[in-house]
Amino acid sequence: MIIGLAIVAIVTISLFFKGKWRKYGLLFSLVLTVGFGIFYVIRPYWIDAQIYKKVELLESYLEQHYSNEEWEISTVPHREDGYEHLNPFYISVTFKNEPDVSYEYWVENETSVFQRGYSTNKN
């Protein structure tokens, strides 16, 4: 919304100019519109690629630290409705020997993997 207001403001201001300055203002607003349009189209795919990389790093971390256990990894379905408020970069791990507990991991790089929390379904 802020981007839209900024573009409308640039178009409105450029209408007060004459000649080449009006053309430059309208061209600038067109470039901004196309740039942000491309950004918002590419962004979900970029997030998917980052999550895929982080899941691979987490799997190697879990194999090093919990090699004798089995686990299931799940991520936030950030493209579906109702999940917009969740951070898609938190990765959930449920171990087979603890099916009621889900551990949340944050992966920065191959040497920085952190367990940030957990949740349980037990009452």
JSON list of C-alpha atoms in Angstrom, two decimals:
[
{"chain": "A", "resi": 1, "resn": "MET", "atom": "CA", "xyz": [0.00, 0.00, 0.00]},
{"chain": "A", "resi": 2, "resn": "ILE", "atom": "CA", "xyz": [2.85, 2.36, 0.80]},
{"chain": "A", "resi": 3, "resn": "ILE", "atom": "CA", "xyz": [4.41, 1.63, -2.58]},
{"chain": "A", "resi": 4, "resn": "GLY", "atom": "CA", "xyz": [1.13, 2.42, -4.32]},
{"chain": "A", "resi": 5, "resn": "LEU", "atom": "CA", "xyz": [0.81, 5.71, -2.46]},
{"chain": "A", "resi": 6, "resn": "ALA", "atom": "CA", "xyz": [4.40, 6.63, -3.34]},
{"chain": "A", "resi": 7, "resn": "ILE", "atom": "CA", "xyz": [3.81, 5.89, -7.02]},
{"chain": "A", "resi": 8, "resn": "VAL", "atom": "CA", "xyz": [0.55, 7.88, -7.03]},
{"chain": "A", "resi": 9, "resn": "ALA", "atom": "CA", "xyz": [2.37, 10.78, -5.36]},
{"chain": "A", "resi": 10, "resn": "ILE", "atom": "CA", "xyz": [5.16, 10.67, -7.97]},
{"chain": "A", "resi": 11, "resn": "VAL", "atom": "CA", "xyz": [2.63, 10.62, -10.82]},
{"chain": "A", "resi": 12, "resn": "THR", "atom": "CA", "xyz": [0.66, 13.49, -9.27]},
{"chain": "A", "resi": 13, "resn": "ILE", "atom": "CA", "xyz": [3.76, 15.61, -8.72]},
{"chain": "A", "resi": 14, "resn": "SER", "atom": "CA", "xyz": [5.08, 14.87, -12.20]},
{"chain": "A", "resi": 15, "resn": "LEU", "atom": "CA", "xyz": [1.80, 16.10, -13.73]},
{"chain": "A", "resi": 16, "resn": "PHE", "atom": "CA", "xyz": [2.66, 19.59, -12.44]},
{"chain": "A", "resi": 17, "resn": "PHE", "atom": "CA", "xyz": [5.93, 19.58, -14.38]},
{"chain": "A", "resi": 18, "resn": "LYS", "atom": "CA", "xyz": [6.24, 20.37, -18.06]},
{"chain": "A", "resi": 19, "resn": "GLY", "atom": "CA", "xyz": [8.20, 18.88, -20.92]},
{"chain": "A", "resi": 20, "resn": "LYS", "atom": "CA", "xyz": [11.00, 16.47, -20.24]},
{"chain": "A", "resi": 21, "resn": "TRP", "atom": "CA", "xyz": [10.58, 16.63, -16.43]},
{"chain": "A", "resi": 22, "resn": "ARG", "atom": "CA", "xyz": [7.02, 15.34, -16.72]},
{"chain": "A", "resi": 23, "resn": "LYS", "atom": "CA", "xyz": [8.25, 12.55, -18.96]},
{"chain": "A", "resi": 24, "resn": "TYR", "atom": "CA", "xyz": [11.05, 11.67, -16.51]},
{"chain": "A", "resi": 25, "resn": "GLY", "atom": "CA", "xyz": [8.61, 11.62, -13.58]},
{"chain": "A", "resi": 26, "resn": "LEU", "atom": "CA", "xyz": [6.16, 9.36, -15.39]},
{"chain": "A", "resi": 27, "resn": "LEU", "atom": "CA", "xyz": [9.00, 7.13, -16.58]},
{"chain": "A", "resi": 28, "resn": "PHE", "atom": "CA", "xyz": [10.33, 6.88, -13.02]},
{"chain": "A", "resi": 29, "resn": "SER", "atom": "CA", "xyz": [6.90, 5.89, -11.70]},
{"chain": "A", "resi": 30, "resn": "LEU", "atom": "CA", "xyz": [6.60, 3.29, -14.48]},
{"chain": "A", "resi": 31, "resn": "VAL", "atom": "CA", "xyz": [10.00, 1.83, -13.60]},
{"chain": "A", "resi": 32, "resn": "LEU", "atom": "CA", "xyz": [9.01, 1.67, -9.92]},
{"chain": "A", "resi": 33, "resn": "THR", "atom": "CA", "xyz": [5.71, -0.03, -10.76]},
{"chain": "A", "resi": 34, "resn": "VAL", "atom": "CA", "xyz": [7.37, -2.66, -12.96]},
{"chain": "A", "resi": 35, "resn": "GLY", "atom": "CA", "xyz": [10.20, -3.18, -10.45]},
{"chain": "A", "resi": 36, "resn": "PHE", "atom": "CA", "xyz": [7.91, -3.77, -7.51]},
{"chain": "A", "resi": 37, "resn": "GLY", "atom": "CA", "xyz": [5.62, -5.93, -9.64]},
{"chain": "A", "resi": 38, "resn": "ILE", "atom": "CA", "xyz": [8.56, -8.16, -10.55]},
{"chain": "A", "resi": 39, "resn": "PHE", "atom": "CA", "xyz": [9.66, -8.22, -6.89]},
{"chain": "A", "resi": 40, "resn": "TYR", "atom": "CA", "xyz": [6.26, -9.41, -5.66]},
{"chain": "A", "resi": 41, "resn": "VAL", "atom": "CA", "xyz": [6.03, -12.08, -8.37]},
{"chain": "A", "resi": 42, "resn": "ILE", "atom": "CA", "xyz": [9.53, -13.45, -7.70]},
{"chain": "A", "resi": 43, "resn": "ARG", "atom": "CA", "xyz": [9.45, -13.20, -3.89]},
{"chain": "A", "resi": 44, "resn": "PRO", "atom": "CA", "xyz": [7.51, -16.44, -3.15]},
{"chain": "A", "resi": 45, "resn": "TYR", "atom": "CA", "xyz": [9.87, -18.44, -5.36]},
{"chain": "A", "resi": 46, "resn": "TRP", "atom": "CA", "xyz": [12.87, -16.85, -3.64]},
{"chain": "A", "resi": 47, "resn": "ILE", "atom": "CA", "xyz": [11.44, -17.81, -0.23]},
{"chain": "A", "resi": 48, "resn": "ASP", "atom": "CA", "xyz": [10.88, -21.38, -1.44]},
{"chain": "A", "resi": 49, "resn": "ALA", "atom": "CA", "xyz": [14.50, -21.63, -2.61]},
{"chain": "A", "resi": 50, "resn": "GLN", "atom": "CA", "xyz": [15.79, -20.31, 0.72]},
{"chain": "A", "resi": 51, "resn": "ILE", "atom": "CA", "xyz": [13.61, -22.73, 2.69]},
{"chain": "A", "resi": 52, "resn": "TYR", "atom": "CA", "xyz": [14.80, -25.66, 0.55]},
{"chain": "A", "resi": 53, "resn": "LYS", "atom": "CA", "xyz": [18.43, -24.73, 1.28]},
{"chain": "A", "resi": 54, "resn": "LYS", "atom": "CA", "xyz": [17.75, -24.35, 5.00]},
{"chain": "A", "resi": 55, "resn": "VAL", "atom": "CA", "xyz": [15.97, -27.72, 5.18]},
{"chain": "A", "resi": 56, "resn": "GLU", "atom": "CA", "xyz": [19.00, -29.39, 3.59]},
{"chain": "A", "resi": 57, "resn": "LEU", "atom": "CA", "xyz": [21.30, -27.73, 6.14]},
{"chain": "A", "resi": 58, "resn": "LEU", "atom": "CA", "xyz": [19.00, -28.76, 8.98]},
{"chain": "A", "resi": 59, "resn": "GLU", "atom": "CA", "xyz": [18.93, -32.37, 7.77]},
{"chain": "A", "resi": 60, "resn": "SER", "atom": "CA", "xyz": [22.73, -32.54, 7.81]},
{"chain": "A", "resi": 61, "resn": "TYR", "atom": "CA", "xyz": [22.74, -30.96, 11.29]},
{"chain": "A", "resi": 62, "resn": "LEU", "atom": "CA", "xyz": [20.23, -33.51, 12.58]},
{"chain": "A", "resi": 63, "resn": "GLU", "atom": "CA", "xyz": [22.20, -36.38, 11.04]},
{"chain": "A", "resi": 64, "resn": "GLN", "atom": "CA", "xyz": [25.31, -35.20, 12.88]},
{"chain": "A", "resi": 65, "resn": "HIS", "atom": "CA", "xyz": [23.65, -34.65, 16.26]},
{"chain": "A", "resi": 66, "resn": "TYR", "atom": "CA", "xyz": [20.81, -37.20, 16.26]},
{"chain": "A", "resi": 67, "resn": "SER", "atom": "CA", "xyz": [22.13, -39.91, 13.95]},
{"chain": "A", "resi": 68, "resn": "ASN", "atom": "CA", "xyz": [20.38, -42.78, 15.72]},
{"chain": "A", "resi": 69, "resn": "GLU", "atom": "CA", "xyz": [16.92, -41.17, 15.64]},
{"chain": "A", "resi": 70, "resn": "GLU", "atom": "CA", "xyz": [14.26, -40.67, 12.98]},
{"chain": "A", "resi": 71, "resn": "TRP", "atom": "CA", "xyz": [12.44, -37.40, 12.40]},
{"chain": "A", "resi": 72, "resn": "GLU", "atom": "CA", "xyz": [9.95, -35.66, 10.18]},
{"chain": "A", "resi": 73, "resn": "ILE", "atom": "CA", "xyz": [10.55, -32.12, 8.93]},
{"chain": "A", "resi": 74, "resn": "SER", "atom": "CA", "xyz": [7.75, -29.71, 8.10]},
{"chain": "A", "resi": 75, "resn": "THR", "atom": "CA", "xyz": [7.72, -26.09, 6.99]},
{"chain": "A", "resi": 76, "resn": "VAL", "atom": "CA", "xyz": [5.13, -23.32, 7.01]},
{"chain": "A", "resi": 77, "resn": "PRO", "atom": "CA", "xyz": [2.94, -23.38, 3.87]},
{"chain": "A", "resi": 78, "resn": "HIS", "atom": "CA", "xyz": [3.48, -19.65, 3.39]},
{"chain": "A", "resi": 79, "resn": "ARG", "atom": "CA", "xyz": [1.56, -19.49, 0.10]},
{"chain": "A", "resi": 80, "resn": "GLU", "atom": "CA", "xyz": [-1.70, -20.74, 1.62]},
{"chain": "A", "resi": 81, "resn": "ASP", "atom": "CA", "xyz": [-4.30, -18.53, 3.23]},
{"chain": "A", "resi": 82, "resn": "GLY", "atom": "CA", "xyz": [-4.20, -18.41, 7.01]},
{"chain": "A", "resi": 83, "resn": "TYR", "atom": "CA", "xyz": [-0.42, -18.75, 7.32]},
{"chain": "A", "resi": 84, "resn": "GLU", "atom": "CA", "xyz": [0.61, -15.19, 6.43]},
{"chain": "A", "resi": 85, "resn": "HIS", "atom": "CA", "xyz": [1.32, -14.33, 10.07]},
{"chain": "A", "resi": 86, "resn": "LEU", "atom": "CA", "xyz": [3.86, -17.17, 10.49]},
{"chain": "A", "resi": 87, "resn": "ASN", "atom": "CA", "xyz": [7.55, -16.85, 9.69]},
{"chain": "A", "resi": 88, "resn": "PRO", "atom": "CA", "xyz": [8.23, -19.27, 6.81]},
{"chain": "A", "resi": 89, "resn": "PHE", "atom": "CA", "xyz": [11.88, -19.67, 7.83]},
{"chain": "A", "resi": 90, "resn": "TYR", "atom": "CA", "xyz": [11.12, -21.55, 11.07]},
{"chain": "A", "resi": 91, "resn": "ILE", "atom": "CA", "xyz": [11.40, -25.27, 10.39]},
{"chain": "A", "resi": 92, "resn": "SER", "atom": "CA", "xyz": [9.52, -27.79, 12.54]},
{"chain": "A", "resi": 93, "resn": "VAL", "atom": "CA", "xyz": [11.02, -31.16, 13.43]},
{"chain": "A", "resi": 94, "resn": "THR", "atom": "CA", "xyz": [9.07, -34.00, 15.04]},
{"chain": "A", "resi": 95, "resn": "PHE", "atom": "CA", "xyz": [11.10, -36.95, 16.25]},
{"chain": "A", "resi": 96, "resn": "LYS", "atom": "CA", "xyz": [9.57, -40.43, 15.94]},
{"chain": "A", "resi": 97, "resn": "ASN", "atom": "CA", "xyz": [10.26, -41.23, 19.61]},
{"chain": "A", "resi": 98, "resn": "GLU", "atom": "CA", "xyz": [8.46, -37.98, 20.64]},
{"chain": "A", "resi": 99, "resn": "PRO", "atom": "CA", "xyz": [5.46, -37.74, 18.29]},
{"chain": "A", "resi": 100, "resn": "ASP", "atom": "CA", "xyz": [3.64, -35.20, 20.49]},
{"chain": "A", "resi": 101, "resn": "VAL", "atom": "CA", "xyz": [6.49, -32.67, 20.54]},
{"chain": "A", "resi": 102, "resn": "SER", "atom": "CA", "xyz": [7.44, -30.39, 17.66]},
{"chain": "A", "resi": 103, "resn": "TYR", "atom": "CA", "xyz": [10.78, -28.55, 17.82]},
{"chain": "A", "resi": 104, "resn": "GLU", "atom": "CA", "xyz": [11.25, -25.26, 15.99]},
{"chain": "A", "resi": 105, "resn": "TYR", "atom": "CA", "xyz": [14.64, -24.66, 14.36]},
{"chain": "A", "resi": 106, "resn": "TRP", "atom": "CA", "xyz": [16.20, -21.52, 12.90]},
{"chain": "A", "resi": 107, "resn": "VAL", "atom": "CA", "xyz": [18.94, -22.06, 10.31]},
{"chain": "A", "resi": 108, "resn": "GLU", "atom": "CA", "xyz": [21.30, -19.23, 9.37]},
{"chain": "A", "resi": 109, "resn": "ASN", "atom": "CA", "xyz": [24.07, -21.21, 7.68]},
{"chain": "A", "resi": 110, "resn": "GLU", "atom": "CA", "xyz": [25.79, -24.60, 7.93]},
{"chain": "A", "resi": 111, "resn": "THR", "atom": "CA", "xyz": [27.44, -23.71, 11.25]},
{"chain": "A", "resi": 112, "resn": "SER", "atom": "CA", "xyz": [24.57, -21.76, 12.83]},
{"chain": "A", "resi": 113, "resn": "VAL", "atom": "CA", "xyz": [21.54, -23.94, 13.52]},
{"chain": "A", "resi": 114, "resn": "PHE", "atom": "CA", "xyz": [19.48, -23.04, 16.58]},
{"chain": "A", "resi": 115, "resn": "GLN", "atom": "CA", "xyz": [16.55, -24.66, 18.33]},
{"chain": "A", "resi": 116, "resn": "ARG", "atom": "CA", "xyz": [14.27, -21.69, 19.03]},
{"chain": "A", "resi": 117, "resn": "GLY", "atom": "CA", "xyz": [11.38, -23.42, 20.74]},
{"chain": "A", "resi": 118, "resn": "TYR", "atom": "CA", "xyz": [9.05, -26.36, 20.96]},
{"chain": "A", "resi": 119, "resn": "SER", "atom": "CA", "xyz": [5.36, -27.11, 21.27]},
{"chain": "A", "resi": 120, "resn": "THR", "atom": "CA", "xyz": [3.45, -30.14, 22.44]},
{"chain": "A", "resi": 121, "resn": "ASN", "atom": "CA", "xyz": [0.02, -31.65, 21.90]},
{"chain": "A", "resi": 122, "resn": "LYS", "atom": "CA", "xyz": [-0.14, -33.27, 25.35]},
{"chain": "A", "resi": 123, "resn": "ASN", "atom": "CA", "xyz": [-2.64, -31.97, 27.89]}
]
